[in-house]
Coordinates of C-alpha atoms in Angstrom, one line a residue:
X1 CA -2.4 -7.6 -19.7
X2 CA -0.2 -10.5 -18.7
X3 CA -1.3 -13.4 -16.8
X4 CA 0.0 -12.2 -12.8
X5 CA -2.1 -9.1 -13.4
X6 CA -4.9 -10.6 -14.6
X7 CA -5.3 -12.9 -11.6
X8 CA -4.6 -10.0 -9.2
X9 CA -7.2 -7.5 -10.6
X10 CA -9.5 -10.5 -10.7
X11 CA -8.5 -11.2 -6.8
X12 CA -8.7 -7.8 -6.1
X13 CA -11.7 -6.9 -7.6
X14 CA -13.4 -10.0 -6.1
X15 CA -12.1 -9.0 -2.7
X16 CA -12.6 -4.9 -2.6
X17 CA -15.4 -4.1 -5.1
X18 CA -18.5 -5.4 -2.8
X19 CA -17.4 -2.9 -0.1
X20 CA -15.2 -0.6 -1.4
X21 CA -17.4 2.9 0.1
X22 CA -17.8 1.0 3.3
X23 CA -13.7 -0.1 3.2
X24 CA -13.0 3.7 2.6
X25 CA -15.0 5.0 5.3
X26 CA -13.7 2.7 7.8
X27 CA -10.1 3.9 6.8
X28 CA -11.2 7.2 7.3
X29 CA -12.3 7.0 10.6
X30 CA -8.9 5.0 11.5
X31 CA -7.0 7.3 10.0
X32 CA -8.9 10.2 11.5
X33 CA -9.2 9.1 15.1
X34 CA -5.7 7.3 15.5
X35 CA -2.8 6.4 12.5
X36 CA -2.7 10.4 11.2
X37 CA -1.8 11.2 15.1
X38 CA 1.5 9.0 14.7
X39 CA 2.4 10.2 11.3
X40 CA 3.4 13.9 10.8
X41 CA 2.2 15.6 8.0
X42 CA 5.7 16.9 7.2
X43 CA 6.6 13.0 6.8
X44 CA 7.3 10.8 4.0
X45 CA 4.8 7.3 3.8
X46 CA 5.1 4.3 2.1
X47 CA 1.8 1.6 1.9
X48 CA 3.2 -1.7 1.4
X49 CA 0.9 -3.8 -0.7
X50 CA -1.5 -0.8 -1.1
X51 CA -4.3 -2.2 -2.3
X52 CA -7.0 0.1 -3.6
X53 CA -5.5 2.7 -1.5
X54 CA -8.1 3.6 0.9
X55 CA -5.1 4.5 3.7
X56 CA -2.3 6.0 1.2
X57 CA -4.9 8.3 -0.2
X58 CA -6.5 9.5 3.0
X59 CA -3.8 10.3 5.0
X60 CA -1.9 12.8 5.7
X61 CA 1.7 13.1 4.5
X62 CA 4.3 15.3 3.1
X63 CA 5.2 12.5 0.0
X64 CA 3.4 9.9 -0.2
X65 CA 4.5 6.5 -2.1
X66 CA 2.6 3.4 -2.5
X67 CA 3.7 -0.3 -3.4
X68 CA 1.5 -3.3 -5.3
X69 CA 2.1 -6.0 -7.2
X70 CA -1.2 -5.3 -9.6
X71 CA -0.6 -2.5 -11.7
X72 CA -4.3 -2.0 -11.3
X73 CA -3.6 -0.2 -8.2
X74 CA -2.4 2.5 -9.5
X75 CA -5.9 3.6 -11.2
X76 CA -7.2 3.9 -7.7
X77 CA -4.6 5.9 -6.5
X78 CA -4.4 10.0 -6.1
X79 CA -2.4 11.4 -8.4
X80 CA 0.0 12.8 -5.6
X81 CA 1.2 9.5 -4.9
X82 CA 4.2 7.3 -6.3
X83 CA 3.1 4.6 -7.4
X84 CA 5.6 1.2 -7.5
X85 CA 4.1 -1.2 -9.6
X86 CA 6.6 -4.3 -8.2
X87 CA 7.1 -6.9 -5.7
X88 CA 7.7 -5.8 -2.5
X89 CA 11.3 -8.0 -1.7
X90 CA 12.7 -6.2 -4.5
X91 CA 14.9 -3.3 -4.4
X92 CA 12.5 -0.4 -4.1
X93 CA 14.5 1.8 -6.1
X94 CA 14.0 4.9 -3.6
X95 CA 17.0 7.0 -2.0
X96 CA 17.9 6.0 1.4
X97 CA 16.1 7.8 4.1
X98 CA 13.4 9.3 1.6
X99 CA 10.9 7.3 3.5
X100 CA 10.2 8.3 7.6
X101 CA 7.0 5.8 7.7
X102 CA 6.4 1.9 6.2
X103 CA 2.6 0.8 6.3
X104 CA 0.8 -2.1 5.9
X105 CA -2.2 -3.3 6.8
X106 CA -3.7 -7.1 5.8
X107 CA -0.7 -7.9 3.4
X108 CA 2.6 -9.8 4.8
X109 CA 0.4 -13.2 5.2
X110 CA 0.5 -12.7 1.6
X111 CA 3.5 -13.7 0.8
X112 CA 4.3 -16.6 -0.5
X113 CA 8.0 -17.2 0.8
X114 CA 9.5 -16.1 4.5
X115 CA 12.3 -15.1 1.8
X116 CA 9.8 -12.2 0.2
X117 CA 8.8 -11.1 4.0
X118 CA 12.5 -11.1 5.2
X119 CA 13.3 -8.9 2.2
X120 CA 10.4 -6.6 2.7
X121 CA 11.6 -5.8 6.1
X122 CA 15.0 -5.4 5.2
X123 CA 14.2 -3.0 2.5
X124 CA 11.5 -1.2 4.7
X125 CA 14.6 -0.9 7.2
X126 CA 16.7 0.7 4.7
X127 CA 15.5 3.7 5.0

């Protein structure tokens, strides 16, 4: 495990592990009572800086794909979903209009450069 990955599955496991039932339960009743009404189930999702994945893995999508820097994520993540293990102002490696919905949720002040966010949204706009 290399050093980056280390310090996020230490960040992340500091920050999610505490309330992690309560976090997904929260999500669920979001997702319930307003964010699947916007997104149509025959519609392709990204979550940017996913997390855990309480959203990408309780809504409602045709194709769902999910994004994080800590390749952690991806053992919290439903099998059904693509998992990119990479930053997010990188080339997302997806075909253009693959993607009808970009999420994120407690993420972008992340960032440690307005470089990475103006390349996220560029790349989320790509599609």
């Amino acid at each position: 495990m290399d050093n980056l990955t280390k310090q996020l599955t230490e960040e992340y496991r500091l920050r999610f592990t505490k309330n992690a039932t309560y976090r997904r339960k929260v999500w669920k009743v979001l997702i319930q009572d307003y964010f699947q009404s916007l997104i149509d189930t025959n519609k392709n999702i990204l979550d940017l800086g996913c997390g855990w994945g309480e959203f990408i893995n309780q809504v409602n999508a045709q194709d769902k794909y999910a994004i994080d820097l800590n390749s952690e994520a991806k053992n919290y993540l439903s099998a059904n979903i693509l998992f990119l293990n990479q930053s997010c102002s990188e080339f997302w490696g997806l075909k253009n209009e693959s993607i009808d919905v970009v999420f994120t949720s407690n993420f972008l002040e992340h960032l440690p450069h307005k470089n990475d966010l103006t390349a996220a949204i560029s790349e989320a706009f790509s599609f």
